[in-house]
């Protein structure tokens, strides 16, 4: 998962090492999906953080040309789907929100 996240961050133009820094990696992930700082703060609110994390992963999948089903795969089986996304030929294209 760490190697997949490192590659995913690098594809999105972010430093790969950010994937291994706790809390900062969540901030960088919100930057990758193009969400405001409020989404980062929401990841610290109990119960709301689950919804925010799901929305962030759905947006990550869409930014890499995947569908919501792929995002569900990331959420349920991250050790399979994150490396698949990081090491695949999927390209990062930021979406307008």
Short mmCIF file of N, CA, C and O in Angstrom, two decimals:
data_model
loop_
_atom_site.label_atom_id
_atom_site.label_comp_id
_atom_site.label_asym_id
_atom_site.label_seq_id
_atom_site.Cartn_x
_atom_site.Cartn_y
_atom_site.Cartn_z
N UNK A 1 0.84 -1.19 0.00
CA UNK A 1 0.00 0.00 0.00
C UNK A 1 0.88 1.25 0.00
O UNK A 1 0.58 2.21 -0.71
N UNK A 2 1.95 1.23 0.77
CA UNK A 2 2.83 2.40 0.85
C UNK A 2 3.44 2.71 -0.52
O UNK A 2 3.44 3.86 -0.96
N UNK A 3 3.93 1.69 -1.20
CA UNK A 3 4.53 1.90 -2.52
C UNK A 3 3.48 2.39 -3.51
O UNK A 3 3.76 3.28 -4.33
N UNK A 4 2.27 1.85 -3.45
CA UNK A 4 1.19 2.29 -4.32
C UNK A 4 0.81 3.73 -4.07
O UNK A 4 0.58 4.50 -5.00
N UNK A 5 0.74 4.11 -2.79
CA UNK A 5 0.42 5.51 -2.45
C UNK A 5 1.53 6.44 -2.91
O UNK A 5 1.27 7.54 -3.39
N UNK A 6 2.78 6.00 -2.74
CA UNK A 6 3.93 6.80 -3.18
C UNK A 6 3.81 7.10 -4.67
O UNK A 6 3.95 8.24 -5.11
N UNK A 7 3.53 6.06 -5.46
CA UNK A 7 3.38 6.23 -6.91
C UNK A 7 2.17 7.09 -7.24
O UNK A 7 2.22 7.91 -8.16
N UNK A 8 1.08 6.90 -6.52
CA UNK A 8 -0.15 7.68 -6.74
C UNK A 8 0.13 9.16 -6.51
O UNK A 8 -0.26 10.00 -7.32
N UNK A 9 0.82 9.49 -5.42
CA UNK A 9 1.16 10.88 -5.14
C UNK A 9 2.06 11.44 -6.23
O UNK A 9 1.88 12.57 -6.67
N UNK A 10 3.05 10.66 -6.65
CA UNK A 10 3.97 11.12 -7.68
C UNK A 10 3.25 11.39 -8.99
O UNK A 10 3.53 12.38 -9.68
N UNK A 11 2.31 10.52 -9.36
CA UNK A 11 1.54 10.73 -10.59
C UNK A 11 0.74 12.02 -10.52
O UNK A 11 0.50 12.66 -11.54
N UNK A 12 0.30 12.38 -9.32
CA UNK A 12 -0.51 13.59 -9.15
C UNK A 12 0.34 14.84 -8.98
O UNK A 12 -0.18 15.92 -8.72
N UNK A 13 1.66 14.70 -9.12
CA UNK A 13 2.54 15.86 -9.03
C UNK A 13 2.88 16.26 -7.60
O UNK A 13 3.36 17.37 -7.38
N UNK A 14 2.64 15.39 -6.66
CA UNK A 14 2.97 15.65 -5.26
C UNK A 14 4.21 14.83 -4.89
O UNK A 14 4.52 13.86 -5.55
N UNK A 15 4.90 15.22 -3.82
CA UNK A 15 6.07 14.43 -3.42
C UNK A 15 5.65 13.04 -2.94
O UNK A 15 4.72 12.91 -2.14
N UNK A 16 6.30 12.01 -3.43
CA UNK A 16 5.96 10.64 -3.05
C UNK A 16 6.15 10.36 -1.58
O UNK A 16 5.39 9.62 -0.97
N UNK A 17 7.16 10.99 -0.97
CA UNK A 17 7.43 10.76 0.45
C UNK A 17 6.27 11.20 1.32
O UNK A 17 6.15 10.75 2.47
N UNK A 18 5.42 12.08 0.82
CA UNK A 18 4.27 12.56 1.62
C UNK A 18 3.32 11.42 1.96
O UNK A 18 2.57 11.51 2.93
N UNK A 19 3.36 10.33 1.20
CA UNK A 19 2.48 9.19 1.45
C UNK A 19 2.79 8.50 2.77
O UNK A 19 1.92 7.85 3.34
N UNK A 20 4.01 8.65 3.28
CA UNK A 20 4.38 7.94 4.50
C UNK A 20 4.34 8.82 5.74
O UNK A 20 4.64 8.35 6.83
N UNK A 21 3.95 10.08 5.60
CA UNK A 21 3.89 10.99 6.74
C UNK A 21 2.44 11.07 7.23
O UNK A 21 1.57 11.57 6.51
N UNK A 22 2.17 10.56 8.42
CA UNK A 22 0.80 10.59 8.94
C UNK A 22 0.25 12.02 9.00
O UNK A 22 0.99 12.97 9.24
N UNK A 23 -1.01 12.17 8.81
CA UNK A 23 -1.78 13.41 8.81
C UNK A 23 -1.45 14.25 7.58
O UNK A 23 -2.35 14.68 6.87
N UNK A 24 -0.16 14.47 7.31
CA UNK A 24 0.21 15.24 6.12
C UNK A 24 -0.26 14.53 4.85
O UNK A 24 -0.68 15.18 3.90
N UNK A 25 -0.23 13.20 4.84
CA UNK A 25 -0.68 12.48 3.65
C UNK A 25 -2.17 12.71 3.39
O UNK A 25 -2.60 12.77 2.25
N UNK A 26 -2.95 12.87 4.45
CA UNK A 26 -4.37 13.18 4.27
C UNK A 26 -4.54 14.58 3.69
O UNK A 26 -5.39 14.80 2.82
N UNK A 27 -3.74 15.51 4.17
CA UNK A 27 -3.79 16.87 3.62
C UNK A 27 -3.43 16.87 2.13
O UNK A 27 -4.12 17.49 1.31
N UNK A 28 -2.38 16.16 1.78
CA UNK A 28 -1.96 16.09 0.37
C UNK A 28 -3.05 15.42 -0.47
O UNK A 28 -3.32 15.83 -1.59
N UNK A 29 -3.68 14.40 0.10
CA UNK A 29 -4.77 13.72 -0.63
C UNK A 29 -5.91 14.69 -0.94
O UNK A 29 -6.47 14.66 -2.03
N UNK A 30 -6.25 15.57 0.01
CA UNK A 30 -7.30 16.56 -0.27
C UNK A 30 -6.86 17.54 -1.34
O UNK A 30 -7.68 18.03 -2.11
N UNK A 31 -5.56 17.82 -1.40
CA UNK A 31 -5.03 18.68 -2.46
C UNK A 31 -5.12 17.99 -3.81
O UNK A 31 -5.44 18.62 -4.82
N UNK A 32 -4.84 16.68 -3.84
CA UNK A 32 -4.90 15.92 -5.09
C UNK A 32 -6.31 15.92 -5.66
O UNK A 32 -6.50 16.06 -6.86
N UNK A 33 -7.30 15.78 -4.79
CA UNK A 33 -8.68 15.74 -5.29
C UNK A 33 -9.26 17.14 -5.48
O UNK A 33 -10.38 17.28 -5.98
N UNK A 34 -8.52 18.17 -5.11
CA UNK A 34 -8.96 19.53 -5.35
C UNK A 34 -10.03 20.02 -4.40
O UNK A 34 -10.82 20.90 -4.74
N UNK A 35 -10.06 19.49 -3.22
CA UNK A 35 -11.03 19.91 -2.21
C UNK A 35 -10.43 20.98 -1.31
O UNK A 35 -9.22 21.02 -1.10
N UNK A 36 -11.26 21.86 -0.74
CA UNK A 36 -10.74 22.89 0.15
C UNK A 36 -10.26 22.30 1.49
O UNK A 36 -10.53 21.15 1.81
N UNK A 37 -9.59 23.11 2.27
CA UNK A 37 -9.01 22.70 3.55
C UNK A 37 -10.08 22.16 4.51
O UNK A 37 -9.77 21.35 5.38
N UNK A 38 -11.32 22.58 4.34
CA UNK A 38 -12.40 22.08 5.20
C UNK A 38 -12.51 20.56 5.14
O UNK A 38 -12.76 19.91 6.16
N UNK A 39 -12.28 19.97 3.99
CA UNK A 39 -12.35 18.52 3.85
C UNK A 39 -11.27 17.84 4.67
O UNK A 39 -11.50 16.78 5.24
N UNK A 40 -10.11 18.45 4.75
CA UNK A 40 -9.04 17.92 5.60
C UNK A 40 -9.46 17.97 7.06
O UNK A 40 -9.27 17.01 7.81
N UNK A 41 -10.05 19.06 7.47
CA UNK A 41 -10.51 19.21 8.85
C UNK A 41 -11.62 18.21 9.16
O UNK A 41 -11.67 17.66 10.26
N UNK A 42 -12.49 17.95 8.19
CA UNK A 42 -13.59 17.00 8.41
C UNK A 42 -13.08 15.58 8.68
O UNK A 42 -13.79 14.79 9.30
N UNK A 43 -11.88 15.27 8.25
CA UNK A 43 -11.35 13.92 8.50
C UNK A 43 -11.01 13.70 9.97
O UNK A 43 -10.71 12.58 10.36
N UNK A 44 -11.07 14.73 10.78
CA UNK A 44 -10.82 14.60 12.21
C UNK A 44 -12.09 14.60 13.06
O UNK A 44 -12.02 14.44 14.27
N UNK A 45 -13.25 14.79 12.43
CA UNK A 45 -14.53 14.82 13.14
C UNK A 45 -15.11 13.41 13.16
O UNK A 45 -15.32 12.82 12.10
N UNK A 46 -15.35 12.86 14.36
CA UNK A 46 -15.89 11.50 14.43
C UNK A 46 -17.19 11.36 13.63
O UNK A 46 -18.01 12.28 13.59
N UNK A 47 -17.37 10.24 13.01
CA UNK A 47 -18.50 9.87 12.15
C UNK A 47 -18.47 10.61 10.81
O UNK A 47 -18.66 9.99 9.77
N UNK A 48 -18.20 11.89 10.83
CA UNK A 48 -18.12 12.66 9.59
C UNK A 48 -16.88 12.23 8.81
O UNK A 48 -16.87 12.24 7.58
N UNK A 49 -15.83 11.81 9.53
CA UNK A 49 -14.58 11.45 8.86
C UNK A 49 -14.76 10.25 7.93
O UNK A 49 -14.09 10.17 6.90
N UNK A 50 -15.66 9.36 8.26
CA UNK A 50 -15.90 8.20 7.39
C UNK A 50 -16.48 8.67 6.05
O UNK A 50 -16.04 8.25 4.98
N UNK A 51 -17.46 9.55 6.11
CA UNK A 51 -18.09 10.08 4.89
C UNK A 51 -17.07 10.89 4.09
O UNK A 51 -16.98 10.74 2.87
N UNK A 52 -16.28 11.72 4.77
CA UNK A 52 -15.28 12.53 4.08
C UNK A 52 -14.25 11.65 3.39
O UNK A 52 -13.87 11.89 2.24
N UNK A 53 -13.80 10.60 4.08
CA UNK A 53 -12.80 9.70 3.50
C UNK A 53 -13.35 8.98 2.27
O UNK A 53 -12.66 8.85 1.26
N UNK A 54 -14.59 8.53 2.35
CA UNK A 54 -15.21 7.86 1.20
C UNK A 54 -15.31 8.82 0.02
O UNK A 54 -14.97 8.46 -1.12
N UNK A 55 -15.72 10.05 0.27
CA UNK A 55 -15.83 11.04 -0.80
C UNK A 55 -14.46 11.36 -1.40
O UNK A 55 -14.32 11.52 -2.61
N UNK A 56 -13.45 11.44 -0.56
CA UNK A 56 -12.09 11.71 -1.05
C UNK A 56 -11.62 10.57 -1.95
O UNK A 56 -11.08 10.80 -3.04
N UNK A 57 -11.83 9.31 -1.53
CA UNK A 57 -11.40 8.18 -2.35
C UNK A 57 -12.18 8.08 -3.66
O UNK A 57 -11.62 7.69 -4.68
N UNK A 58 -13.46 8.43 -3.62
CA UNK A 58 -14.24 8.45 -4.87
C UNK A 58 -13.65 9.48 -5.82
O UNK A 58 -13.48 9.22 -7.02
N UNK A 59 -13.29 10.64 -5.30
CA UNK A 59 -12.69 11.68 -6.14
C UNK A 59 -11.31 11.29 -6.64
O UNK A 59 -10.93 11.62 -7.76
N UNK A 60 -10.53 10.58 -5.81
CA UNK A 60 -9.21 10.10 -6.26
C UNK A 60 -9.40 9.16 -7.45
O UNK A 60 -8.72 9.29 -8.47
N UNK A 61 -10.32 8.22 -7.31
CA UNK A 61 -10.57 7.27 -8.40
C UNK A 61 -10.99 8.00 -9.67
O UNK A 61 -10.49 7.70 -10.76
N UNK A 62 -11.88 8.97 -9.55
CA UNK A 62 -12.34 9.70 -10.73
C UNK A 62 -11.23 10.54 -11.35
O UNK A 62 -11.14 10.65 -12.57
N UNK A 63 -10.35 11.11 -10.52
CA UNK A 63 -9.23 11.89 -11.05
C UNK A 63 -8.23 11.02 -11.82
O UNK A 63 -7.48 11.52 -12.64
N UNK A 64 -8.23 9.73 -11.54
CA UNK A 64 -7.36 8.81 -12.26
C UNK A 64 -8.11 8.02 -13.32
O UNK A 64 -7.63 7.01 -13.82
N UNK A 65 -9.32 8.48 -13.68
CA UNK A 65 -10.07 7.87 -14.76
C UNK A 65 -10.81 6.60 -14.39
O UNK A 65 -11.22 5.85 -15.28
N UNK A 66 -10.99 6.35 -13.11
CA UNK A 66 -11.71 5.15 -12.67
C UNK A 66 -13.11 5.54 -12.21
O UNK A 66 -13.41 6.72 -12.03
N UNK A 67 -13.96 4.55 -12.02
CA UNK A 67 -15.33 4.83 -11.61
C UNK A 67 -15.52 4.63 -10.11
O UNK A 67 -14.58 4.32 -9.38
N UNK A 68 -16.76 4.84 -9.66
CA UNK A 68 -17.08 4.70 -8.25
C UNK A 68 -16.86 3.27 -7.76
O UNK A 68 -16.48 3.06 -6.60
N UNK A 69 -17.08 2.29 -8.61
CA UNK A 69 -16.84 0.90 -8.24
C UNK A 69 -15.38 0.66 -7.87
O UNK A 69 -15.09 -0.09 -6.93
N UNK A 70 -14.47 1.30 -8.58
CA UNK A 70 -13.05 1.18 -8.26
C UNK A 70 -12.77 1.82 -6.90
O UNK A 70 -11.98 1.29 -6.12
N UNK A 71 -13.43 2.94 -6.63
CA UNK A 71 -13.27 3.60 -5.34
C UNK A 71 -13.75 2.70 -4.20
O UNK A 71 -13.11 2.63 -3.14
N UNK A 72 -14.83 1.98 -4.42
CA UNK A 72 -15.32 1.04 -3.41
C UNK A 72 -14.28 -0.06 -3.20
O UNK A 72 -14.04 -0.49 -2.08
N UNK A 73 -13.65 -0.49 -4.28
CA UNK A 73 -12.57 -1.46 -4.16
C UNK A 73 -11.42 -0.92 -3.34
O UNK A 73 -10.84 -1.64 -2.51
N UNK A 74 -11.08 0.34 -3.52
CA UNK A 74 -10.01 0.97 -2.73
C UNK A 74 -10.39 0.98 -1.25
O UNK A 74 -9.56 0.70 -0.39
N UNK A 75 -11.63 1.29 -0.98
CA UNK A 75 -12.09 1.39 0.41
C UNK A 75 -12.11 0.01 1.08
O UNK A 75 -11.68 -0.14 2.23
N UNK A 76 -12.59 -1.00 0.38
CA UNK A 76 -12.74 -2.33 0.98
C UNK A 76 -11.46 -3.17 0.92
O UNK A 76 -11.19 -3.95 1.83
N UNK A 77 -10.68 -3.03 -0.14
CA UNK A 77 -9.45 -3.81 -0.32
C UNK A 77 -8.30 -2.89 -0.74
O UNK A 77 -7.75 -3.01 -1.84
N UNK A 78 -7.89 -1.99 0.14
CA UNK A 78 -6.85 -1.03 -0.25
C UNK A 78 -5.52 -1.68 -0.60
O UNK A 78 -4.80 -1.17 -1.46
N UNK A 79 -5.19 -2.81 0.02
CA UNK A 79 -3.92 -3.47 -0.25
C UNK A 79 -3.84 -4.05 -1.66
O UNK A 79 -2.77 -4.39 -2.12
N UNK A 80 -4.97 -4.12 -2.35
CA UNK A 80 -4.99 -4.58 -3.75
C UNK A 80 -5.16 -3.39 -4.69
O UNK A 80 -4.40 -3.22 -5.65
N UNK A 81 -6.16 -2.54 -4.42
CA UNK A 81 -6.53 -1.50 -5.38
C UNK A 81 -5.61 -0.28 -5.38
O UNK A 81 -5.44 0.34 -6.43
N UNK A 82 -5.01 0.07 -4.26
CA UNK A 82 -4.10 1.23 -4.26
C UNK A 82 -2.83 0.92 -5.06
O UNK A 82 -2.44 1.72 -5.91
N UNK A 83 -2.18 -0.23 -4.84
CA UNK A 83 -1.03 -0.53 -5.71
C UNK A 83 -1.42 -0.67 -7.18
O UNK A 83 -0.66 -0.27 -8.07
N UNK A 84 -2.59 -1.24 -7.45
CA UNK A 84 -3.05 -1.34 -8.85
C UNK A 84 -3.15 0.04 -9.48
O UNK A 84 -2.75 0.25 -10.63
N UNK A 85 -3.69 0.99 -8.73
CA UNK A 85 -3.83 2.34 -9.25
C UNK A 85 -2.48 3.03 -9.38
O UNK A 85 -2.19 3.68 -10.38
N UNK A 86 -1.64 2.87 -8.39
CA UNK A 86 -0.33 3.52 -8.40
C UNK A 86 0.59 3.01 -9.50
O UNK A 86 1.30 3.78 -10.14
N UNK A 87 0.58 1.71 -9.74
CA UNK A 87 1.50 1.12 -10.71
C UNK A 87 0.88 0.90 -12.10
O UNK A 87 1.55 0.41 -12.99
N UNK A 88 -0.39 1.24 -12.26
CA UNK A 88 -1.03 1.09 -13.56
C UNK A 88 -0.65 2.26 -14.46
O UNK A 88 0.05 3.19 -14.06
N UNK A 89 -1.17 2.25 -15.67
CA UNK A 89 -0.91 3.35 -16.59
C UNK A 89 -1.97 4.45 -16.49
O UNK A 89 -2.04 5.32 -17.35
N UNK A 90 -2.77 4.43 -15.42
CA UNK A 90 -3.78 5.46 -15.20
C UNK A 90 -3.11 6.82 -15.05
O UNK A 90 -2.09 6.94 -14.37
N UNK A 91 -3.67 7.81 -15.69
CA UNK A 91 -3.10 9.15 -15.63
C UNK A 91 -3.96 10.05 -14.77
O UNK A 91 -5.17 9.95 -14.75
N UNK A 92 -3.29 10.96 -14.09
CA UNK A 92 -3.96 11.92 -13.23
C UNK A 92 -4.47 13.09 -14.06
O UNK A 92 -3.71 13.74 -14.76
N UNK A 93 -5.76 13.32 -14.01
CA UNK A 93 -6.36 14.49 -14.65
C UNK A 93 -7.30 15.13 -13.63
O UNK A 93 -8.34 14.58 -13.33
N UNK A 94 -6.90 16.28 -13.08
CA UNK A 94 -7.73 16.93 -12.06
C UNK A 94 -9.11 17.28 -12.61
O UNK A 94 -9.23 17.74 -13.73
N UNK A 95 -10.11 17.03 -11.79
CA UNK A 95 -11.50 17.31 -12.18
C UNK A 95 -11.93 18.62 -11.54
O UNK A 95 -11.45 19.02 -10.50
N UNK A 96 -12.88 19.26 -12.18
CA UNK A 96 -13.49 20.47 -11.62
C UNK A 96 -14.61 20.04 -10.68
O UNK A 96 -15.39 19.18 -10.99
N UNK A 97 -14.67 20.66 -9.50
CA UNK A 97 -15.72 20.31 -8.54
C UNK A 97 -16.70 21.43 -8.43
O UNK A 97 -16.50 22.53 -8.37
#
